[in-house]
XYZ file of C-alpha atoms in Angstrom:
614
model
C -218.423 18.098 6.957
C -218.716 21.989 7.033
C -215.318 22.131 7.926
C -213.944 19.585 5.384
C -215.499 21.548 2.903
C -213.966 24.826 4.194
C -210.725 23.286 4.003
C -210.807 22.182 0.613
C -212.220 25.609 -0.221
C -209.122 27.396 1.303
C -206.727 24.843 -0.436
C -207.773 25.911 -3.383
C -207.701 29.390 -2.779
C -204.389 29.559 -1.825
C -203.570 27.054 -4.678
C -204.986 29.577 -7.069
C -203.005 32.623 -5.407
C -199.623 30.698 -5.758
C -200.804 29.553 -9.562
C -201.809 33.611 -10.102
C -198.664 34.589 -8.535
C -196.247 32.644 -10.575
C -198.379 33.378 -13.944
C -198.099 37.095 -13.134
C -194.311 36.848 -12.320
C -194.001 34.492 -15.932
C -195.960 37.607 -17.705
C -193.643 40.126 -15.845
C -189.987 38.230 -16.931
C -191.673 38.429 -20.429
C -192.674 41.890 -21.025
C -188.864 42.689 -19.036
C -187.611 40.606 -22.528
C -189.479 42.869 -24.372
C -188.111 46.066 -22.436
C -184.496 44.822 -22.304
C -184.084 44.469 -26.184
C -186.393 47.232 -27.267
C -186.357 50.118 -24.694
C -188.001 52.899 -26.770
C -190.809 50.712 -27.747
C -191.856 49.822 -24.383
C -191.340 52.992 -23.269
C -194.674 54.123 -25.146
C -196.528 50.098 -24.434
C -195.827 50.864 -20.800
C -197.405 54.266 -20.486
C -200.256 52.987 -22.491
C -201.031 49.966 -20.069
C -200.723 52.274 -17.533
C -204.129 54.359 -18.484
C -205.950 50.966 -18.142
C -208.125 50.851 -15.073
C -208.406 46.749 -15.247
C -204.859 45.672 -14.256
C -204.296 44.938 -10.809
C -201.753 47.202 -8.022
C -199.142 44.704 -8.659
C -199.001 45.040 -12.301
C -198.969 48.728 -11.887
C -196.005 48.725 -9.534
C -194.123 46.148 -11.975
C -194.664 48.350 -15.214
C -193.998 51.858 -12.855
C -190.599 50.124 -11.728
C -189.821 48.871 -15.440
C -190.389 52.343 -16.698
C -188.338 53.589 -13.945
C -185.661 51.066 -15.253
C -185.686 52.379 -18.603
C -185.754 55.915 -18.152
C -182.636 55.513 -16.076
C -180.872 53.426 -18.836
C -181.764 56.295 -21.524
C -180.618 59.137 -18.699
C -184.008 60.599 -18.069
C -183.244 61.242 -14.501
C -186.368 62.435 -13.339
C -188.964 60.869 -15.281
C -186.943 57.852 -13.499
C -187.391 59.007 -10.086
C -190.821 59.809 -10.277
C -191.816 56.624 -12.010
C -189.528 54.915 -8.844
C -191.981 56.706 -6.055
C -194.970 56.263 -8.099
C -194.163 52.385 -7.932
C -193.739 52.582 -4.440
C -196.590 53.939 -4.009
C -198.675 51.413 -5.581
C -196.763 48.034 -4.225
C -199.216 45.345 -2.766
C -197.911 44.920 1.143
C -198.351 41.362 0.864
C -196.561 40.126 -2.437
C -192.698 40.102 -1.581
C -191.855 39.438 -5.159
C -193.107 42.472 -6.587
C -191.246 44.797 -3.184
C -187.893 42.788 -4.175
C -188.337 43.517 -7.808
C -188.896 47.317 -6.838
C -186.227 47.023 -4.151
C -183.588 45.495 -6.798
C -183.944 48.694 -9.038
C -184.205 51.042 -6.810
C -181.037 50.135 -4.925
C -179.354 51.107 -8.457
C -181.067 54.429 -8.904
C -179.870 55.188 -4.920
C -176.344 54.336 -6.314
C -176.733 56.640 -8.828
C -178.087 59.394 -6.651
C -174.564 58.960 -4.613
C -176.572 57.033 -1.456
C -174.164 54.824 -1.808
C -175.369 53.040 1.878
C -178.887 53.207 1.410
C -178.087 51.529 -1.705
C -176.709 48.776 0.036
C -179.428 48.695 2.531
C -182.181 48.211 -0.369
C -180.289 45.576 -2.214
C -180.048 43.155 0.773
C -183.970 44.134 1.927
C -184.572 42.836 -1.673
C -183.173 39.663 -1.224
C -184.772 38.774 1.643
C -188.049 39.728 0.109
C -187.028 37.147 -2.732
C -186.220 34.489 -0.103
C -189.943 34.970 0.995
C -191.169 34.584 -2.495
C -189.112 31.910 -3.007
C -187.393 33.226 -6.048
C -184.025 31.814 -6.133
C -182.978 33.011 -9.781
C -184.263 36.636 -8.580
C -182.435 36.512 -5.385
C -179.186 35.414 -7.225
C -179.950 38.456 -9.505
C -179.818 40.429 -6.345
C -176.723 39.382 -4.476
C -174.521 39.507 -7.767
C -175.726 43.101 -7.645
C -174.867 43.238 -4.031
C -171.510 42.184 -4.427
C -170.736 45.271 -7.170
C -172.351 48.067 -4.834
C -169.611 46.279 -1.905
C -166.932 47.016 -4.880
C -167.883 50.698 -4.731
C -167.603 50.528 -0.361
C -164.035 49.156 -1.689
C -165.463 45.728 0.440
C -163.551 43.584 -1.597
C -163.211 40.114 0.537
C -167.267 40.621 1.591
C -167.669 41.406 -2.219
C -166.047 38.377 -3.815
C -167.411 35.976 -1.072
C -170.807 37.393 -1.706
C -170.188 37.262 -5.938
C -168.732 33.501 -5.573
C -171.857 32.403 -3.938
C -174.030 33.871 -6.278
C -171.976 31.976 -9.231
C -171.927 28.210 -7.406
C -175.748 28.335 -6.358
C -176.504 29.827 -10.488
C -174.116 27.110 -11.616
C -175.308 24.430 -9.282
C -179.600 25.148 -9.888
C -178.541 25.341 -13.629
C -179.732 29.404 -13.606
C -181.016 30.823 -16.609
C -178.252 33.499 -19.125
C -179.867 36.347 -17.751
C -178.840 35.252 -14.320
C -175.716 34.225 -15.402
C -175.555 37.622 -17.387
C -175.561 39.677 -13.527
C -173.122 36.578 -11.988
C -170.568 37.381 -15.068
C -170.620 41.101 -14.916
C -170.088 40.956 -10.806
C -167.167 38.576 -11.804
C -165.314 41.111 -14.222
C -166.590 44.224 -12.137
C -164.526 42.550 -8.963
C -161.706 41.107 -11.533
C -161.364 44.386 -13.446
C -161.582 46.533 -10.050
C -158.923 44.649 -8.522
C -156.458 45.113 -11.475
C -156.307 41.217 -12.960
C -157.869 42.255 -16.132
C -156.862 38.862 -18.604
C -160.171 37.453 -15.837
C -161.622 40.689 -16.051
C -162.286 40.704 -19.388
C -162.928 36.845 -19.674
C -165.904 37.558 -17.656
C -167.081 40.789 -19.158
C -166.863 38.794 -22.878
C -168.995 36.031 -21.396
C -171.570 38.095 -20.103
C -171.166 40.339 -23.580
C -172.432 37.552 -25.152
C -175.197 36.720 -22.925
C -176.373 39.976 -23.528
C -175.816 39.910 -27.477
C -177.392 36.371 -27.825
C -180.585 37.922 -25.538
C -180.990 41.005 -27.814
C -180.313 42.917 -24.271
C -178.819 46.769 -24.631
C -180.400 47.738 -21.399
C -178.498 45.209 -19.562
C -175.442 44.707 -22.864
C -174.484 48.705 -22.882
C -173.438 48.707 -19.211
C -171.248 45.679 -19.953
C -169.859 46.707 -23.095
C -168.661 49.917 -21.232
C -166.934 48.065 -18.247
C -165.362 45.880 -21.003
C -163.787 49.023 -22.144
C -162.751 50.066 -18.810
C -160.933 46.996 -18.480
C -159.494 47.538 -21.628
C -158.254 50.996 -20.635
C -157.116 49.739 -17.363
C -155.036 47.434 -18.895
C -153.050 49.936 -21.035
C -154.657 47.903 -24.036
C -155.733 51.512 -25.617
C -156.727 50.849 -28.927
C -159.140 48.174 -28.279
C -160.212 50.405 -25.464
C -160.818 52.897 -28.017
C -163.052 50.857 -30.370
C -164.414 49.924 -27.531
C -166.074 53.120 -26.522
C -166.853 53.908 -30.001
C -168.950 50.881 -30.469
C -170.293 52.316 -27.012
C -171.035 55.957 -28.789
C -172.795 54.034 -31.739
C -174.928 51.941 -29.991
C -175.938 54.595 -27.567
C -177.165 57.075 -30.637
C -179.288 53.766 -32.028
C -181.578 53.243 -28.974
C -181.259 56.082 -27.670
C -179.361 56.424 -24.521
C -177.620 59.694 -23.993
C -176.156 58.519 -20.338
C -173.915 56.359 -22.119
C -173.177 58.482 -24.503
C -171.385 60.458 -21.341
C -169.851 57.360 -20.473
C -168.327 56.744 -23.736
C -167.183 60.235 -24.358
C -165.732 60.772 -20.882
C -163.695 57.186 -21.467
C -162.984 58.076 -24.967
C -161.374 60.956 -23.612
C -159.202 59.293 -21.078
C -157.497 56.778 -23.733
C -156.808 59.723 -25.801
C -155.574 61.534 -23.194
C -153.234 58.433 -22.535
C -152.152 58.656 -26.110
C -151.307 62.389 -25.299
C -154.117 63.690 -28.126
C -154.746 66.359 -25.446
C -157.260 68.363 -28.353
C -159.381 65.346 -28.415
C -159.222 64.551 -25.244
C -160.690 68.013 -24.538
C -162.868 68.180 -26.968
C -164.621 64.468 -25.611
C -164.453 65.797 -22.372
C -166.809 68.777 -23.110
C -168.829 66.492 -24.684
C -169.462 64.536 -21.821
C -169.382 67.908 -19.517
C -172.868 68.888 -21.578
C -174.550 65.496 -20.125
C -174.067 66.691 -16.645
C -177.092 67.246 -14.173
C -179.219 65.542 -16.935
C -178.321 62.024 -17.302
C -175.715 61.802 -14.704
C -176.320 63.002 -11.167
C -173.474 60.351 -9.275
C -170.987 62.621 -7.973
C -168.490 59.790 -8.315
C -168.809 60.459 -12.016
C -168.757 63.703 -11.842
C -165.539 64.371 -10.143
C -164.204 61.779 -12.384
C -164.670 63.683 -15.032
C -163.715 67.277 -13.170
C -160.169 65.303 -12.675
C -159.683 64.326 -16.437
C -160.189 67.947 -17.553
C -157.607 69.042 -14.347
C -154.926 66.447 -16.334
C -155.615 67.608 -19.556
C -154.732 71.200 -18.866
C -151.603 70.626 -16.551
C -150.181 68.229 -20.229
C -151.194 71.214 -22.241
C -149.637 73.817 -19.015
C -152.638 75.601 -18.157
C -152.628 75.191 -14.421
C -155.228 77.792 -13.821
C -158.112 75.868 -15.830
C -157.082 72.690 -13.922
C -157.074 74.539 -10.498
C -160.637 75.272 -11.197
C -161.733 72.036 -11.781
C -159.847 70.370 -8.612
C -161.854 73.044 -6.630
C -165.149 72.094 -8.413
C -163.997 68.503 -7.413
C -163.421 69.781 -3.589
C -166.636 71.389 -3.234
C -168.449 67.996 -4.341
C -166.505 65.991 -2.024
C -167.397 67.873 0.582
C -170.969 66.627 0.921
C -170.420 63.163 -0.482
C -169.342 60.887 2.523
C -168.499 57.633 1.395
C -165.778 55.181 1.577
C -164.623 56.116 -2.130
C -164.196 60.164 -0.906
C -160.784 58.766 0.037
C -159.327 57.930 -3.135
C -161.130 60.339 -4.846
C -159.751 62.938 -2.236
C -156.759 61.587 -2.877
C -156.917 61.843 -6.763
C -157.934 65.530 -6.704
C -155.025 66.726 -3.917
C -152.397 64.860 -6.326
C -153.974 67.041 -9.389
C -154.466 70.479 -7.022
C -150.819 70.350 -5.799
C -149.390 70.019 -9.264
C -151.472 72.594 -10.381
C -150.407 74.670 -7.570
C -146.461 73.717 -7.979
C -146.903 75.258 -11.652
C -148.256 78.280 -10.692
C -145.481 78.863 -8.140
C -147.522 78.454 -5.042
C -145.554 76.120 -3.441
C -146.819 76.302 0.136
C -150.013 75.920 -0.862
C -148.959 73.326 -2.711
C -146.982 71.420 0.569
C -150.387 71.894 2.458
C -152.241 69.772 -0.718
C -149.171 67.630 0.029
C -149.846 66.778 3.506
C -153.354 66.672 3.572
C -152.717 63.499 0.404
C -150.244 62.436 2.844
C -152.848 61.957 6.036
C -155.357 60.545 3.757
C -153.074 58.237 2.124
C -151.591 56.577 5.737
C -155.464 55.965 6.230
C -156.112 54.125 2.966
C -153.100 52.420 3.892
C -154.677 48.959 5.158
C -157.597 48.803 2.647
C -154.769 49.191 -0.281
C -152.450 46.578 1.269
C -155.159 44.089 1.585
C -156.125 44.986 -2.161
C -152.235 44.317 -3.033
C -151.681 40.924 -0.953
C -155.427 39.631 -2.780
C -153.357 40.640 -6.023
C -150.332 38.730 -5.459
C -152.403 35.790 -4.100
C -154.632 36.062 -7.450
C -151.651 36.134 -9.495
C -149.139 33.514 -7.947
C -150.220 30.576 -9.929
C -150.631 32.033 -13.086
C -146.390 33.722 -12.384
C -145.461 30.144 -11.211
C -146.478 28.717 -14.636
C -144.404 31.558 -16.330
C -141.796 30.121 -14.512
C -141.800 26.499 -15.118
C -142.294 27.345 -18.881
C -139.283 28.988 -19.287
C -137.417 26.514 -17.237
C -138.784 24.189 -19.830
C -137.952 25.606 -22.486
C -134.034 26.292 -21.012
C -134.084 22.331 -20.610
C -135.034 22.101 -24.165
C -132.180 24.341 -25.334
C -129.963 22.163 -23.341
C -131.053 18.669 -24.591
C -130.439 20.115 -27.868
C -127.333 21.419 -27.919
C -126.266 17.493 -26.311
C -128.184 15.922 -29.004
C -125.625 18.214 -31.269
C -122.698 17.502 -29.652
C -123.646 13.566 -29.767
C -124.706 14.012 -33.175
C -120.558 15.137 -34.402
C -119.137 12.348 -31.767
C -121.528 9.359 -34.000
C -123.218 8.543 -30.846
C -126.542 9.042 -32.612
C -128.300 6.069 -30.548
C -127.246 7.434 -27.211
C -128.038 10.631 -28.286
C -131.890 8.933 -28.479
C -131.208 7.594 -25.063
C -130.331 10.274 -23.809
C -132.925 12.409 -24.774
C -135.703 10.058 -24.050
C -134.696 9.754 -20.241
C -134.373 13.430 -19.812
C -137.871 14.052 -21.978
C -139.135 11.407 -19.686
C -137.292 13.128 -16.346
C -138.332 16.369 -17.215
C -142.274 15.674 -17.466
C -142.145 13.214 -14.001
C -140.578 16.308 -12.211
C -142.356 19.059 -13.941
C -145.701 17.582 -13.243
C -145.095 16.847 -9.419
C -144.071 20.437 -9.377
C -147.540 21.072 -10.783
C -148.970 18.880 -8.461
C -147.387 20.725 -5.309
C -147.802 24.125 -6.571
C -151.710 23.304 -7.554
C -152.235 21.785 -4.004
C -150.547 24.700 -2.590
C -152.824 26.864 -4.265
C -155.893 25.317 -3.650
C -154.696 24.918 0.231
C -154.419 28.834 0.298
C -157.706 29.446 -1.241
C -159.108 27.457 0.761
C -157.889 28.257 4.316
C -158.327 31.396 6.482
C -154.883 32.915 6.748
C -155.203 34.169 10.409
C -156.993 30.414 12.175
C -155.842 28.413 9.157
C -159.478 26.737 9.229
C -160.944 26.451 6.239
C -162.745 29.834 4.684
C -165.965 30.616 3.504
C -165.034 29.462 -0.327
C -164.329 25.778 0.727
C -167.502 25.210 3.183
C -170.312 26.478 1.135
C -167.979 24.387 -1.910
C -168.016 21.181 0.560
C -171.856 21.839 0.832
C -172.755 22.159 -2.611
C -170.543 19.409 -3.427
C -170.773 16.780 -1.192
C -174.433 17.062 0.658
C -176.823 19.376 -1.411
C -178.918 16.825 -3.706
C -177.810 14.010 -2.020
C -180.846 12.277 -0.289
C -178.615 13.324 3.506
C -180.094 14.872 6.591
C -177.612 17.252 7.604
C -177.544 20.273 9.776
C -175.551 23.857 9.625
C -175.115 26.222 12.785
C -173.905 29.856 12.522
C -171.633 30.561 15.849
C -170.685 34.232 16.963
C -168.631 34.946 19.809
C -170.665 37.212 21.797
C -169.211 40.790 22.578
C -166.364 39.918 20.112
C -165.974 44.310 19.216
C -165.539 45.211 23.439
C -162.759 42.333 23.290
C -160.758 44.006 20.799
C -161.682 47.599 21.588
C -160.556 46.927 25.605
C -157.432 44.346 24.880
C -156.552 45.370 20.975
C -156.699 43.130 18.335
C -153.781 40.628 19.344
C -156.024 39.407 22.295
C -159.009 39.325 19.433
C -157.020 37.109 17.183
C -155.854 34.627 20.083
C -159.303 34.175 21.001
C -160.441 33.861 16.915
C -156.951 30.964 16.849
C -158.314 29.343 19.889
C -161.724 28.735 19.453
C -160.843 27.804 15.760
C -158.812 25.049 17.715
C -161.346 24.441 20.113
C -163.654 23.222 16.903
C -160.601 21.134 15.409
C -160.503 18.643 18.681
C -164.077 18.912 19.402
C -164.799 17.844 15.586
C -162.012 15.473 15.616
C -163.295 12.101 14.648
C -166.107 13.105 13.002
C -167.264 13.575 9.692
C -168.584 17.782 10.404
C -166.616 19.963 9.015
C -166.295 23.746 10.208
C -164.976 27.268 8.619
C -164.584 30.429 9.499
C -167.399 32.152 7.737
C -165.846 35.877 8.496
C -165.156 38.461 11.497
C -165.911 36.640 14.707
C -168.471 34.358 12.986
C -167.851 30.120 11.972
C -169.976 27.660 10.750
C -170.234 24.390 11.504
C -171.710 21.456 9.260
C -173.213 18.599 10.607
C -174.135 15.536 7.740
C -176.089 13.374 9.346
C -177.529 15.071 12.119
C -181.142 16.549 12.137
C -182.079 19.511 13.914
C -182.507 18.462 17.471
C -179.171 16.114 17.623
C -177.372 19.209 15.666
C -178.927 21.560 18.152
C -177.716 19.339 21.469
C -174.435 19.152 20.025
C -173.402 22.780 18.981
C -175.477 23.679 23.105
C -171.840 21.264 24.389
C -170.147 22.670 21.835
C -171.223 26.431 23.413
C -170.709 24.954 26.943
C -167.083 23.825 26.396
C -166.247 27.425 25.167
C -167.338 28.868 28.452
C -164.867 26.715 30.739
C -161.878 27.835 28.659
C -159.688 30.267 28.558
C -158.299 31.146 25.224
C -156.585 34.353 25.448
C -153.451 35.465 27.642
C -155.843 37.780 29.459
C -158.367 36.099 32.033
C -161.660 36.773 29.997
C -164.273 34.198 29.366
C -165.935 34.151 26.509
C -169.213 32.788 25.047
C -171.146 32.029 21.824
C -174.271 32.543 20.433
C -175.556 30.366 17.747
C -178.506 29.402 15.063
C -178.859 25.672 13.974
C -180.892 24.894 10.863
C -181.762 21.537 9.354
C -181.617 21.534 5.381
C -185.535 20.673 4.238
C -186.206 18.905 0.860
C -185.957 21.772 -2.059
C -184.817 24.469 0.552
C -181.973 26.219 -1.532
C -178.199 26.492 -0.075
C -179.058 30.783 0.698
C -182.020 30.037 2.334
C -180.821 27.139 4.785
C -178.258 29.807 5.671
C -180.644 32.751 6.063
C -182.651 30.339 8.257
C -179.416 29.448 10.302
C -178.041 33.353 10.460
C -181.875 34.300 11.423
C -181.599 31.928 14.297
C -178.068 33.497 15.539
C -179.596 36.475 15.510
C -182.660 35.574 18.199
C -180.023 33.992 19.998
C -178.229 37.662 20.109
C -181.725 39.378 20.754
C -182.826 36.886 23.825
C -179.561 37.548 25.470
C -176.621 35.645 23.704
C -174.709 32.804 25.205
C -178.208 30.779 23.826
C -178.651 28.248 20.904
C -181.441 28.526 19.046
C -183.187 26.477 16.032
């Protein structure tokens, strides 16, 4: 009876913990309401609460990280960073909410510091520690940011992959705005970034909105200002310039003096488009006086060094732009990151111009050579950029094109009609027009038809295996099993020592064995109702409706042991797989089953690969 009693006692306990813990995280989302629309006010609430002794370590490491959050939005950099370690200081070890919440913010102040891979590293910690607390809005929140910090890494397959997942599970769980506020602005970050700016700023106005229907500047300003990037991108300068002035007058109301350097220093760059070089100038100083208070990022700051440098070479003052392309040098030399290449590049295109005006011309073929070298090496990362481009933009160029065959058919069928018309033949004229009318629309929507199944074929499929991609399984998933009363399995295959393979044969012998095993999974599938993708690098999933965990795990194990007996390159290597099977559980979200499945792989890796595990 004693231990009956005990039972019920610790039933309720926990019962009580989990009621506690989702009341605290309801009060939390509401006071971050509060701080999102009205920064300055919470600002003082915050530091009020704070001097209470009654509130618990969680609460003070939520309000710490929320102050943290709005000191960085206003540009306070170090008030922000101190509030950021004080949080940390205070988080409870055992509530993962409150560590992902820190986590999530923090990642963005890292960014801003230029730790561009720590960044990273926090972001994806944070999600994990949402997946714990079972947070699935939260841990949307999180990868949407993920995907943006990957735009910096210039990441951009991982980046959209990880930014299209985000948007089906928030459309698919029906997500609240805010979530679909982070989803949106990912979406017109990656759009925007990757120079298709008609989606770009589709996205940015939809999560504009959000924002303005929420009463949000903390979360609004940002998107506001990568609306007018966008803008500005797409040569569309006078909206770009009320753009930033909206920017500049909604900074001064609440506030916020590190947008005010954003505004100015993009303010500057339209006018400088629109050759106003004394405005430009005189914006650009304005932003130069926010420096090393509200912005820190040496991204930004090099940005900006490089707008003065192309002011003065339009208004032929090489000297002043020499000294800024050196100031730009010295902070690339300690910032190591992926975007030290183009921004490398930017600054050796400004120095040697600078250079070639002041007669220095071998310096200036040194500059040259140097932007050559780096150039050759951003070679494959631009060419992938371009071929995503054209992909992105072949539908929308083959419906320019059948419009203006269209409207060339038109011309024709009118001048007939005409000619019929002066000959009395009226009634065939009718005829006439009616067959072609009704011609024209049978072959103009099979053309359509073939160009939108094209399309969605190369969306859809991996162009190196031609299995399908990630896009199309976790689509197939959401579409055709999650919700629908089905046992079904996933497993996460990765062919084991997959990096020696390339580094000792080259990547040829890589691909063959990436072609063959993808054909390996076609026959062995063949017949059944599992369908399989390449989920990325040497990794494919496989989904099994249908099958629960054991029969799943039994049949990826053959799967595994068929591999082994092949050979599937020209050179005489064998190769094997390591894999993690998970079984989709009532209410388990579509992340989670595949954080369950990847955490399997990975203790398949760890025990000694060639092993299944589940």
């Amino acid at each position: 009876m004693r231990i009956i009693n005990f039972t019920v006692v610790l039933v309720c306990l926990c019962s009580f913990n989990l009621f506690a813990s989702t009341s605290f995280r309801t009060e939390f989302l509401v006071t971050e309401q509060r701080a999102v629309a009205e920064p300055n006010q919470l600002i003082e609430e915050l530091a009020l609460i704070q001097l209470a002794q009654r509130i618990s370590p969680a609460e003070h490491a939520y309000n710490n990280t929320l102050l943290a959050r709005l000191y960085l939005f206003q540009g306070d950099i170090v008030r922000s960073k101190s509030y950021f370690e004080l949080a940390q200081q205070q988080l409870p070890k055992d509530d993962d909410w409150i560590q992902g919440y820190w986590l999530m913010y923090r990642s963005v102040f890292s960014l801003e510091e230029g730790q561009l891979p720590e960044s990273i590293k926090q972001i994806r910690l944070a999600q994990n520690a949402f997946i714990r607390a079972n947070d699935l809005e939260m841990q949307v929140q999180a990868e949407s940011i993920e995907g943006a910090l990957l735009l910096w890494q210039e990441e951009y397959p991982k980046a959209i992959e990880i930014i299209e997942n985000a948007y089906i599970e928030a459309k698919t769980s029906n997500m609240s705005s805010t979530t679909m506020l982070y989803v949106y602005d990912s979406l017109a970050a990656y759009y925007s970034t990757m120079s298709l700016f008609e989606k770009g700023e589709q996205y940015a106005v939809l999560a504009r909105d959000i924002a303005s229907r929420n009463g949000d500047v903390v979360n609004g300003l940002p998107i506001i200002y990568l609306l007018c990037i966008t803008y500005e991108r797409a040569e569309k300068l006078d909206p770009a310039a009320a753009c930033y002035e909206e920017m500049i007058m909604v900074s001064a109301m609440v506030k916020a003096p590190r947008y005010l350097f954003f505004a100015s220093a993009g303010k500057a760059s339209v006018a400088l488009k629109q050759k106003n070089y004394s405005q430009a100038l005189q914006l650009s100083y304005l932003a130069k006086s926010y420096i090393n208070t509200v912005i820190i990022n040496p991204a930004h700051i090099i940005a900006l060094n490089n707008g003065f440098a192309k002011i003065f070479l339009a208004l032929q003052q090489p000297e002043q732009a020499l000294e800024y392309t050196q100031a730009s040098e010295l902070l690339l030399a300690d910032y190591d990151r992926p975007l030290n290449n183009r921004y490398s590049r930017n600054t050796l295109t400004l120095k040697a111009q600078s250079l070639e005006q002041l007669g220095h011309f071998e310096e200036a073929t040194n500059a040259l050579k140097l932007l050559i070298k780096l150039t050759e090496q951003a070679k494959a990362t631009t060419q992938q950029k371009l071929e995503q481009e054209a992909r992105s933009q072949f539908e929308s160029t083959q419906q320019d094109i059948k419009l203006q065959l269209a409207e060339e058919k038109l011309k024709y069928q009118q001048i007939t009609l005409d000619k019929l018309a002066k000959e009395g033949q009226l009634q065939t004229a009718y005829s006439v027009i009616g067959i072609l009318a009704i011609l024209s629309i049978t072959i103009f929507a099979l053309n359509q038809r073939r160009a939108y199944l094209r399309s969605q074929r190369r969306a859809n499929t991996d162009p190196l295996t031609g299995a399908h991609n990630r896009r199309y399984i976790l689509d197939f998933i959401a579409a055709q099993l999650i919700g629908k009363q089905q046992d079904f399995s996933v497993a996460i295959l990765d062919i084991d020592h997959f990096k020696q393979v390339n580094d000792q044969y080259g990547h040829d012998i890589g691909d063959q064995a990436l072609i063959a095993f993808s054909v390996l999974l076609t026959e062995h599938l063949a017949n059944t109702e599992y369908q399989f993708a390449r989920f990325g690098g040497e990794e494919f999933i496989v989904v099994m409706p249908n099958l629960t965990l054991v029969q799943g795990h039994d049949f990826i194990t053959n799967l595994c042991v068929c591999l082994k007996s092949l050979s599937l390159t020209d050179k005489k290597i064998t190769l094997t797989s390591s894999a993690g099977v998970a079984q989709m559980q009532p209410g388990l979200a579509l992340n989670a089953l595949l954080k369950v499945a990847d955490t399997n792989l990975y203790r398949a890796k760890n025990i000694g690969r060639d092993k299944v595990c589940s």
